[in-house]
Short mmCIF file of C-alpha atoms in Angstrom, two decimals:
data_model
loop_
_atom_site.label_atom_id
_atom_site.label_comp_id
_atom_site.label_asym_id
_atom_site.label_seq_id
_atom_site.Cartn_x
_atom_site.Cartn_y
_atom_site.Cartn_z
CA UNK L 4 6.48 76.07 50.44
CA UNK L 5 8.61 73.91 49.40
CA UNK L 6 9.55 72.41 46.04
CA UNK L 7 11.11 68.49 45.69
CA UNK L 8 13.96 68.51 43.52
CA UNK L 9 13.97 67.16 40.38
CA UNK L 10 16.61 65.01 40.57
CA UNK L 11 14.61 63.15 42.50
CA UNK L 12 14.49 63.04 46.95
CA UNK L 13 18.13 61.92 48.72
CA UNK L 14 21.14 62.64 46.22
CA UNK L 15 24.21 60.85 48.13
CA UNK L 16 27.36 62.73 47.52
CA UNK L 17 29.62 61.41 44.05
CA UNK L 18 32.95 61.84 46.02
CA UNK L 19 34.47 63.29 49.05
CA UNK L 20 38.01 64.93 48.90
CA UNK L 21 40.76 64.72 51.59
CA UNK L 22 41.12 68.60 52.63
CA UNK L 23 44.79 69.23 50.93
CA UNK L 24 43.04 68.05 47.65
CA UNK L 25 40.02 70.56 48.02
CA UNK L 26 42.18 73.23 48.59
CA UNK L 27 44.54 72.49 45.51
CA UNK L 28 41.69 72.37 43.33
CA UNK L 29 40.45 76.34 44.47
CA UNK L 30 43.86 77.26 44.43
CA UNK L 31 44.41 75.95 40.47
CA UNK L 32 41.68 78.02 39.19
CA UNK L 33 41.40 80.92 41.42
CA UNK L 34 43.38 83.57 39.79
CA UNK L 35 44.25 87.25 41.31
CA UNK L 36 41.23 89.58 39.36
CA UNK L 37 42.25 91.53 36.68
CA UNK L 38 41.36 95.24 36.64
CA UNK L 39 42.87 98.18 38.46
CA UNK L 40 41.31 101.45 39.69
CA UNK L 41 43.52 104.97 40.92
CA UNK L 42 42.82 105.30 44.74
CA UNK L 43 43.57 108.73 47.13
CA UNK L 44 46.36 107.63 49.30
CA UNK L 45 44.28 107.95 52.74
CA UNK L 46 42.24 104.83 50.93
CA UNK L 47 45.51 102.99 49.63
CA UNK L 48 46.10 101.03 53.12
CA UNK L 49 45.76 97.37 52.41
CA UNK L 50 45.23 97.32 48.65
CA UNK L 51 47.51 95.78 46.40
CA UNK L 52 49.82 98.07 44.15
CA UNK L 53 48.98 97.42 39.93
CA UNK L 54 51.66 98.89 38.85
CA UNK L 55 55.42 99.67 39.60
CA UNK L 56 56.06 103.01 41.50
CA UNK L 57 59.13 104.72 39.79
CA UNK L 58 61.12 107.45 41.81
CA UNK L 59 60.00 110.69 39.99
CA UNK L 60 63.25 112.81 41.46
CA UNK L 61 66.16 111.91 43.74
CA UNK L 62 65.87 111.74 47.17
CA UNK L 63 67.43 113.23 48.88
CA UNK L 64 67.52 116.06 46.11
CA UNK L 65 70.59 117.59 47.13
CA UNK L 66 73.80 117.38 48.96
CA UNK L 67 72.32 117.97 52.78
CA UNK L 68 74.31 117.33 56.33
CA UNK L 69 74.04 114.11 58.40
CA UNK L 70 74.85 115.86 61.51
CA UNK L 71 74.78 119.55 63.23
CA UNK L 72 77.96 121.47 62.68
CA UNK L 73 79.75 123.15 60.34
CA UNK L 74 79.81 123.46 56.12
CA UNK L 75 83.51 123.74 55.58
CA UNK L 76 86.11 123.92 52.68
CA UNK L 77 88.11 120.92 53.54
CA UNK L 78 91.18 123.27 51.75
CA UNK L 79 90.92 125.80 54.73
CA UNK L 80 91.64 122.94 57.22
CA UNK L 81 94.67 121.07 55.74
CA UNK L 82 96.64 122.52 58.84
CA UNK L 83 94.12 122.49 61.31
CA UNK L 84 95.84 120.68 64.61
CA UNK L 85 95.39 121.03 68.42
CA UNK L 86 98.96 123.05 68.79
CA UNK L 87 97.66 124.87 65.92
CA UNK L 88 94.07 125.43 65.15
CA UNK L 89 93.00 127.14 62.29
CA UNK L 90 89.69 130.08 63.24
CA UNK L 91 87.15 130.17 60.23
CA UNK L 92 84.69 133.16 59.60
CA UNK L 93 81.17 132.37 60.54
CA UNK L 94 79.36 133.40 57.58
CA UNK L 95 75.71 132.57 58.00
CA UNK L 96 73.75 129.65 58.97
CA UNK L 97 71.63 126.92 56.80
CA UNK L 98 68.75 124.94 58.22
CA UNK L 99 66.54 122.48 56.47
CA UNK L 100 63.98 124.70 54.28
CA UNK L 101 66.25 127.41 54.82
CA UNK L 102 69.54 127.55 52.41
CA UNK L 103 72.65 129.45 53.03
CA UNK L 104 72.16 131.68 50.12
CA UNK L 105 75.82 132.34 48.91
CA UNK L 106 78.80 130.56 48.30
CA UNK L 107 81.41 129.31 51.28
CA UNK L 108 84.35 131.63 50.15
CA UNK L 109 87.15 130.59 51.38
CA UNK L 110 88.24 130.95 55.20
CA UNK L 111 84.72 130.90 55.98
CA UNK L 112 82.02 128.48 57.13
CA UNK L 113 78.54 128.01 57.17
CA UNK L 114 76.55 127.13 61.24
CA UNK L 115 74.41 124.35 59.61
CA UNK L 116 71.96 121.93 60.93
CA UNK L 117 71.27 118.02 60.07
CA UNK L 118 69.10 117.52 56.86
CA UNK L 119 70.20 121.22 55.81
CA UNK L 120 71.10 121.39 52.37
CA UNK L 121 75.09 121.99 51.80
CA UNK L 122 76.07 125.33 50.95
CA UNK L 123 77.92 125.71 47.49
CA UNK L 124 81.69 125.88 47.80
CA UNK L 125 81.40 123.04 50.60
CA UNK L 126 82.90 120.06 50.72
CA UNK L 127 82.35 118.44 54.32
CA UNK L 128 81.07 118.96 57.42
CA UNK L 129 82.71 119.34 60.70
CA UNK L 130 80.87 118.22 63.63
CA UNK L 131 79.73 120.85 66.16
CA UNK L 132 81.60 118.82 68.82
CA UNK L 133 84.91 119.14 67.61
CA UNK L 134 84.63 122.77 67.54
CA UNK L 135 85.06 125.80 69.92
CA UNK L 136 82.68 129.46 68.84
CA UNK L 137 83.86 133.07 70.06
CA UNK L 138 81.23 135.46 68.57
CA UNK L 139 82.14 135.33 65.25
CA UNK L 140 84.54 133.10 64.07
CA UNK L 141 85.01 129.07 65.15
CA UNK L 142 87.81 127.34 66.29
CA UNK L 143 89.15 124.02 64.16
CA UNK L 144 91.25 121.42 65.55
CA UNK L 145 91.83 119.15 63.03
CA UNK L 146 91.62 118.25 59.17
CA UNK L 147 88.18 117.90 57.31
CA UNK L 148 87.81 115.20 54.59
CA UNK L 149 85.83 115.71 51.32
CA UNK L 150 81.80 114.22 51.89
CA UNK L 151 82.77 113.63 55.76
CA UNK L 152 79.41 113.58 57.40
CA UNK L 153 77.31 114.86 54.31
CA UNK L 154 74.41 112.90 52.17
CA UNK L 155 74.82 113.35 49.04
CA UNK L 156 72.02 113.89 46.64
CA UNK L 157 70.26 110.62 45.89
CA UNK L 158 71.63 108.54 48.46
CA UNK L 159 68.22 107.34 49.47
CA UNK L 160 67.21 106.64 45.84
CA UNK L 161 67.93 108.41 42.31
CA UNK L 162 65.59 109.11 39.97
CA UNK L 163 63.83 106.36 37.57
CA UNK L 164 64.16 103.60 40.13
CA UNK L 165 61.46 101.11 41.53
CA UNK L 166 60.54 102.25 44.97
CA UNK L 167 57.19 100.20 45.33
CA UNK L 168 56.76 96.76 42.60
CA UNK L 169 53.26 95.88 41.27
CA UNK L 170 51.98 93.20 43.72
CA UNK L 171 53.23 94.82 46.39
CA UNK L 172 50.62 95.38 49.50
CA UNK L 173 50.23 99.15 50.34
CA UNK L 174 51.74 98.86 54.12
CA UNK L 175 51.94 101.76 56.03
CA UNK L 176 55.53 102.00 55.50
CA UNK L 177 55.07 101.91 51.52
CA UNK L 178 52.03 104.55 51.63
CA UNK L 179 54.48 106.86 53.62
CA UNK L 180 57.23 106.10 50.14
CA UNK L 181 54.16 107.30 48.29
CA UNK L 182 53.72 110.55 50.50
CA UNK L 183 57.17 111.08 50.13
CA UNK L 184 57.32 111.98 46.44
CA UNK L 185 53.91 113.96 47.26
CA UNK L 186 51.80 111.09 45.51
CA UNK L 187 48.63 111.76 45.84
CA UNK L 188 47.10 108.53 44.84
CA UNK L 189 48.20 105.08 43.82
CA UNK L 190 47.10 102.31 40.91
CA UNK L 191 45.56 99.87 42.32
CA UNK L 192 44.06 96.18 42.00
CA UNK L 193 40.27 96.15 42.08
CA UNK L 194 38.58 94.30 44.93
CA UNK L 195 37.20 91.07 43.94
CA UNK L 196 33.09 91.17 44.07
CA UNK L 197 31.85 88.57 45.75
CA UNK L 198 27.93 87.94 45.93
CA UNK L 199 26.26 85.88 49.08
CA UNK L 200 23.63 84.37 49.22
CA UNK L 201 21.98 82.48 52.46
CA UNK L 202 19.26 79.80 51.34
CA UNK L 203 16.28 78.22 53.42
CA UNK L 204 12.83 78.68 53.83
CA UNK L 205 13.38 79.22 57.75
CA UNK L 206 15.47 81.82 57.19
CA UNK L 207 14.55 85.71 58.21
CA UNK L 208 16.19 89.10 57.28
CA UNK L 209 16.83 91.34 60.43
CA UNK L 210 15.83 94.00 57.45
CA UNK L 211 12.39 92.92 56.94
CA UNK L 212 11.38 91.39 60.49
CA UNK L 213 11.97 92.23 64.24
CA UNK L 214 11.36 90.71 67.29
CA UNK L 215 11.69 87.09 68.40
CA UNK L 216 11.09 84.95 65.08
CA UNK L 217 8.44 82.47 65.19
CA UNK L 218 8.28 78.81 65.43
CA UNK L 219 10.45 77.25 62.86
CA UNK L 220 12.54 80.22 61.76
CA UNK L 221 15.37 81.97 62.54
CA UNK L 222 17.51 84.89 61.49
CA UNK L 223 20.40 85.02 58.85
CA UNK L 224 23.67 84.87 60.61
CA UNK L 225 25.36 83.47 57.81
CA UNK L 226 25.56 86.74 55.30
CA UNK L 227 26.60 89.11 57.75
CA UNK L 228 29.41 86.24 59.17
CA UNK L 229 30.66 85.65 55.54
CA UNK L 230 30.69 89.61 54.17
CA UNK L 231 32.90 90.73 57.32
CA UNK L 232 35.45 87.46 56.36
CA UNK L 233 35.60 88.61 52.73
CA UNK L 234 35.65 92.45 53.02
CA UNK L 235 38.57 91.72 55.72
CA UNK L 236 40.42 89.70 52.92
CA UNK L 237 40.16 92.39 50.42
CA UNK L 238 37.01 91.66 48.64
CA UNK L 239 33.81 94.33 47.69
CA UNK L 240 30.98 92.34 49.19
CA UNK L 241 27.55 92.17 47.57
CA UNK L 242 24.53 90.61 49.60
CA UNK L 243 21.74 88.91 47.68
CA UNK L 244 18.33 88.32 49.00
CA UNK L 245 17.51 85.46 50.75
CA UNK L 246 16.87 82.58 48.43
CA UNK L 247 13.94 79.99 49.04
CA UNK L 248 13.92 76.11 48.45
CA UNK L 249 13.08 76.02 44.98
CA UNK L 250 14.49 75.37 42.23
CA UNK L 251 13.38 78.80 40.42
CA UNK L 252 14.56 80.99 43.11
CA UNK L 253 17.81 79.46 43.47
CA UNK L 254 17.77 80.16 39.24
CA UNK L 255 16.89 83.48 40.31
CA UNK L 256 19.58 84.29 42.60
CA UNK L 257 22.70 82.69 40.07
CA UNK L 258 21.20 85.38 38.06
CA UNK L 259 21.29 88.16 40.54
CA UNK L 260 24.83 87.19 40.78
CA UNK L 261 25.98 87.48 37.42
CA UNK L 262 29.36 89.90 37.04
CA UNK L 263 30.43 88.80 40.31
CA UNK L 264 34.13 86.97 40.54
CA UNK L 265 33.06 85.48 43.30
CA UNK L 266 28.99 83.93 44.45
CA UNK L 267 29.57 82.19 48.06
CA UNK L 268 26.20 80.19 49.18
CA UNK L 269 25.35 79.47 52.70
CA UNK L 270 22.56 76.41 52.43
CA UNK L 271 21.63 74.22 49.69
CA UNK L 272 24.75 72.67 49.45
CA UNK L 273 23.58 69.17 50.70
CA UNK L 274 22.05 65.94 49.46
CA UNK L 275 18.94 66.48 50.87
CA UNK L 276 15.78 66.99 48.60
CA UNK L 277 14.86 70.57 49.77
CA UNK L 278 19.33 71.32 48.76
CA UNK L 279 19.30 72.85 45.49
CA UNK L 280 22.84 73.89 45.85
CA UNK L 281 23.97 71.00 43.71
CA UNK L 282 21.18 70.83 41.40
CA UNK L 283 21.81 74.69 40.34
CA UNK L 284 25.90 73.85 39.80
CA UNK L 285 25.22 70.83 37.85
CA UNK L 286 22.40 72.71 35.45
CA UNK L 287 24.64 75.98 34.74
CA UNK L 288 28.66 75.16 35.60
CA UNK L 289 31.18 72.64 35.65
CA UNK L 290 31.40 71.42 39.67
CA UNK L 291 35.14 70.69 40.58
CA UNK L 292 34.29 68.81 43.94
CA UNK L 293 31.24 68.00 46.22
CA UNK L 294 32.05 67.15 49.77
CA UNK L 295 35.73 67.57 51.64
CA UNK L 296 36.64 64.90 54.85
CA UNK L 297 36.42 67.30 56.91
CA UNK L 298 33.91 68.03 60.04
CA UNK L 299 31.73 69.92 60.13
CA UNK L 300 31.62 71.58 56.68
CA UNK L 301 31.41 68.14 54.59
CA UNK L 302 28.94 69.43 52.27
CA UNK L 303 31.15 71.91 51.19
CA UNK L 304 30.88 72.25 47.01
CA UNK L 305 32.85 74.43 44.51
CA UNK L 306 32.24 75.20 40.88
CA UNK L 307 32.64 77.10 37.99
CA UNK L 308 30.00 78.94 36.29
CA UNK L 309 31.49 80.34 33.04
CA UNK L 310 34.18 82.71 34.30
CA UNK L 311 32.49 83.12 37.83
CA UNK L 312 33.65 80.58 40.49
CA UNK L 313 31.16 79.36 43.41
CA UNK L 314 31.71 78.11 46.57
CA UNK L 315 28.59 76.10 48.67
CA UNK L 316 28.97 75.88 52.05
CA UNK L 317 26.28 74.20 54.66
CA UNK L 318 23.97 76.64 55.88
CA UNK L 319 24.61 75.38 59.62
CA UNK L 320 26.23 78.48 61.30
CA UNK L 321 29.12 76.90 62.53
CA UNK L 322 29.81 74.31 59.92
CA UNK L 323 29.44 77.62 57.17
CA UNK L 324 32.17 79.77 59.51
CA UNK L 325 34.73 77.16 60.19
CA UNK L 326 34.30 76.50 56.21
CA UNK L 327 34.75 80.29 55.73
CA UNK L 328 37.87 80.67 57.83
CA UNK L 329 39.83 77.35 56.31
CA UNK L 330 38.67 77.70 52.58
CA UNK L 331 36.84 81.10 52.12
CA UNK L 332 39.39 83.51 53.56
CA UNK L 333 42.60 82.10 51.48
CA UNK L 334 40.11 81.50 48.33
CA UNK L 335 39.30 85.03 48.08
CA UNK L 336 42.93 86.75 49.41
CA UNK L 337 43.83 84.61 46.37
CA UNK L 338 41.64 86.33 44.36
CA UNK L 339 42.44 89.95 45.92
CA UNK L 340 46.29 89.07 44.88
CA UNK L 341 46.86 89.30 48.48
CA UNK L 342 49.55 86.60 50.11
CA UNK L 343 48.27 84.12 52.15
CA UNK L 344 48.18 84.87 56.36
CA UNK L 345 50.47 83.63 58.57
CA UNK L 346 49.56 80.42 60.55
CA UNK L 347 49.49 81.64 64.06
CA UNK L 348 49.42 78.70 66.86
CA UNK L 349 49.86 78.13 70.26
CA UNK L 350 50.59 74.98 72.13
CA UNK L 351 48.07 74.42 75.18
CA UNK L 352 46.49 71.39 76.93
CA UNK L 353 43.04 70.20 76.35
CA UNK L 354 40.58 70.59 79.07
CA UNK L 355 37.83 67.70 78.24
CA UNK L 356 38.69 65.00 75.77
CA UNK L 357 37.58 65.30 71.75
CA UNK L 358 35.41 62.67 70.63
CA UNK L 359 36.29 62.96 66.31
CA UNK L 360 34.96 60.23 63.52
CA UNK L 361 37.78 58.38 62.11
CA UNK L 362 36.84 59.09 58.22
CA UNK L 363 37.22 63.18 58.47
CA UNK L 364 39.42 66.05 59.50
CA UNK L 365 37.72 67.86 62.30
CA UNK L 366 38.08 71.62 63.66
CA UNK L 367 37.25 71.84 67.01
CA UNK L 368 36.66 74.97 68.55
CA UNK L 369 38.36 75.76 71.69
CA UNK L 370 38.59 79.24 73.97
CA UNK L 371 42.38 79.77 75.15
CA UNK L 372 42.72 79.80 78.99
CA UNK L 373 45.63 80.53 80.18
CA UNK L 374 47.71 77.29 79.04
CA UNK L 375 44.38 75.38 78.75
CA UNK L 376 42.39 74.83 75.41
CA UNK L 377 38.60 74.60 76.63
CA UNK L 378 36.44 73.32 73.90
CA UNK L 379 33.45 75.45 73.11
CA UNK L 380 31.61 73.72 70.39
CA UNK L 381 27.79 73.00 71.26
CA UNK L 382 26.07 72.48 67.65
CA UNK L 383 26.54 72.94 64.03
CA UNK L 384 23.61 75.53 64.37
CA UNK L 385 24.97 77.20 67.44
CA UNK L 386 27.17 80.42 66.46
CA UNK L 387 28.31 80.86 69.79
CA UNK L 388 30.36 78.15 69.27
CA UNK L 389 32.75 80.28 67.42
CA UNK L 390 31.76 83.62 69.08
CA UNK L 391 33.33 81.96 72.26
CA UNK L 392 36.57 80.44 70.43
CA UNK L 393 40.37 82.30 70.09
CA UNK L 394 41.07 79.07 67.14
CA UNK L 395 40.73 75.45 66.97
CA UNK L 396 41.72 72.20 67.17
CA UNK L 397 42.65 69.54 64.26
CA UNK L 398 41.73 65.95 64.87
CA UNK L 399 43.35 64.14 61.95
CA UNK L 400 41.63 61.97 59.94
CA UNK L 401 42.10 57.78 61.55
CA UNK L 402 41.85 59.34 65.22
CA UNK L 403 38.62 59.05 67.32
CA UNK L 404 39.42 60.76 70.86
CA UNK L 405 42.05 63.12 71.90
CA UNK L 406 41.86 62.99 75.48
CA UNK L 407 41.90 65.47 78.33
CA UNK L 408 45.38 66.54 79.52
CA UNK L 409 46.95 66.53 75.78
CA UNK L 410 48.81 68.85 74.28
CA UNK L 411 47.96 70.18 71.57
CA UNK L 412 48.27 72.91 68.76
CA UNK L 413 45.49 75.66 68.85
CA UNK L 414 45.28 77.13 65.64
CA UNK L 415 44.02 80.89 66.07
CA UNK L 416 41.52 82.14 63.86
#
């Protein structure tokens, strides 16, 4: 059953925000969490590095060849020349993991393959090219210099020095730095929590029912939509129970939420009298906006509850995802430390015209075809209108049709 709010039937909104402005206001309070936690490198992919990664020994860690060929004194070949080449002793042979074991004396050299360390008493390395073998000893045609064609220890990186900064995102690239100083686990940011909660008496919990739901209800779409946004942008989701339309349960549910960075409501964020959404901000936090020019999502609200931030978004499936994509995704990379996403976008033409009121930004859903955008938007309640869309189409604010035949800009989700 339902309760009537308190503050009394219809409660128009006090002020609607251009988009840009909404999103300045999140992005002026939402701060990267603090907190950090040691992760197992298998489990570092994605996370965001807390602290700077120092290089605990030189790599490489000793002199080793760039090439296959020979570890020569570069003394021994001072004469070498094609009219007359100088023969060396084959002494032994070095491969990586596997030293020469003695000092190059001289007259000698070492058969010794790339990455190998160099043998002591080595000063170069002669490729295996430019030299002729007979059992024994190897043929020389021409002078050596000192480090030709050998890496010496810590080219790649001495000692003491930053390999990964704090703030860095653990790429696979970086987690293979990691591996290669035998890390075996990384400090870490901690995932932003972030609590949902879905709102309305219609609602059902695939959890608790089955079947075909009966008249006048239908199941939550919006919890599992919104957890698989923010666990994609870095965030440790936590899913509330479904909250009723009264006043107490939405009290109930703040409080269910308490210790998360993050609550994100689907519903209740209206001005109906059964939208609580409001009512709840008002009583407990400070509300930073109610309502964005944008369409759908217009009754999109976001506050700040003590240290906790909340985001209200409409409960209408499609309205709540489009919301989640725009505003959700970036609020909570923000609060992951993660860097915003790229804008990807394609250029295509527009199948059926776009019918958009003048007084709002509007998404638009389309499917890419080809070179075609086909709109695929049926109903704020509808999900498949985004289950059936590649992005989406803006329709500025002052324009009421976009007609068939147009190019435009598909943004891709």
């Amino acid at each position: 059953m339902t309760t009537p709010s308190p503050y009394g039937g219809m409660r128009p909104f006090s002020g609607v925000l251009p988009l840009d402005e909404a999103l300045q206001r999140i992005a002026a309070v939402a701060t990267a969490v603090e907190g950090q936690v040691s992760v197992a490198l298998p489990d570092a992919a994605g996370r965001v590095l807390a602290a700077d990664v120092p290089a605990p020994f030189d790599v490489p860690g000793f002199d080793r060849s760039a090439m296959d060929g020979y570890a020569v004194r570069t003394a021994d070949l001072v004469s070498a020349s094609e009219d007359a080449p100088v023969w060396l002793t084959l002494a032994g042979r070095a491969r990586p993991g596997a030293a020469f074991g003695a000092e190059v004396a001289p007259g000698s050299c070492v058969d010794t393959a790339t990455g190998a360390p160099i043998p002591a008493g080595a000063d170069a390395m002669v490729m295996v090219e430019r030299t002729v073998r007979e059992g024994a000893r190897v043929r020389f045609t021409r002078p050596a210099g000192v480090g030709d064609h050998v890496s010496p220890r810590a080219n790649d990186v001495r000692e003491g020095v930053v390999v990964l900064r704090a703030g860095d995102v653990l790429t696979p690239a970086r987690i293979g730095v990691a591996a290669s100083f035998g890390l075996r686990a990384l400090r870490v940011r901690r995932r932003p929590v972030v609590a949902l909660i879905s709102s309305g008496d219609e609602l059902l919990d695939a959890a608790e029912a089955e079947g075909p739901p009966r008249a006048g209800h239908i199941y939550d779409a919006n919890r599992a939509m919104l957890a698989a946004i923010c666990e994609a942008s870095g965030a440790e989701v936590r899913p509330l129970p479904l909250v009723r339309d009264t006043l107490d349960a939405w009290r109930a549910a703040f409080d269910a939420a308490e210790g998360a960075d993050l609550l994100v409501c689907s519903g209740g964020s209206s001005v109906g009298e059964q939208d609580y959404g409001g009512d709840i901000l008002a009583e407990r936090g400070e509300i930073l906006f109610h309502g964005i020019a944008v369409k759908p999502g217009k009754p999109t609200a976001f506050a700040r509850v003590g240290s906790q931030l909340v985001l209200a978004m409409p409960g209408n499936p499609t309205s709540c995802l489009s919301n989640a994509y725009v505003i959700l995704r970036p609020l909570v990379r923000q609060l992951a430390g993660l860097p915003p996403l790229p804008t990807i976008t394609r250029e295509a033409t527009l199948t059926r015209p776009l019918k958009s009121p003048v007084d709002r930004l509007q998404f638009y859903p389309v499917r890419l075809d080809g070179d075609h955008a086909v709109p695929v938007f049926k109903g704020s309640g509808d999900v498949t209108s985004l289950s059936d869309a590649d992005g989406y189409v803006e329709v500025p604010i002052g324009v009421a049709q976009v007609d068939a035949g147009t190019r435009v800009v598909v943004r891709l989700y």
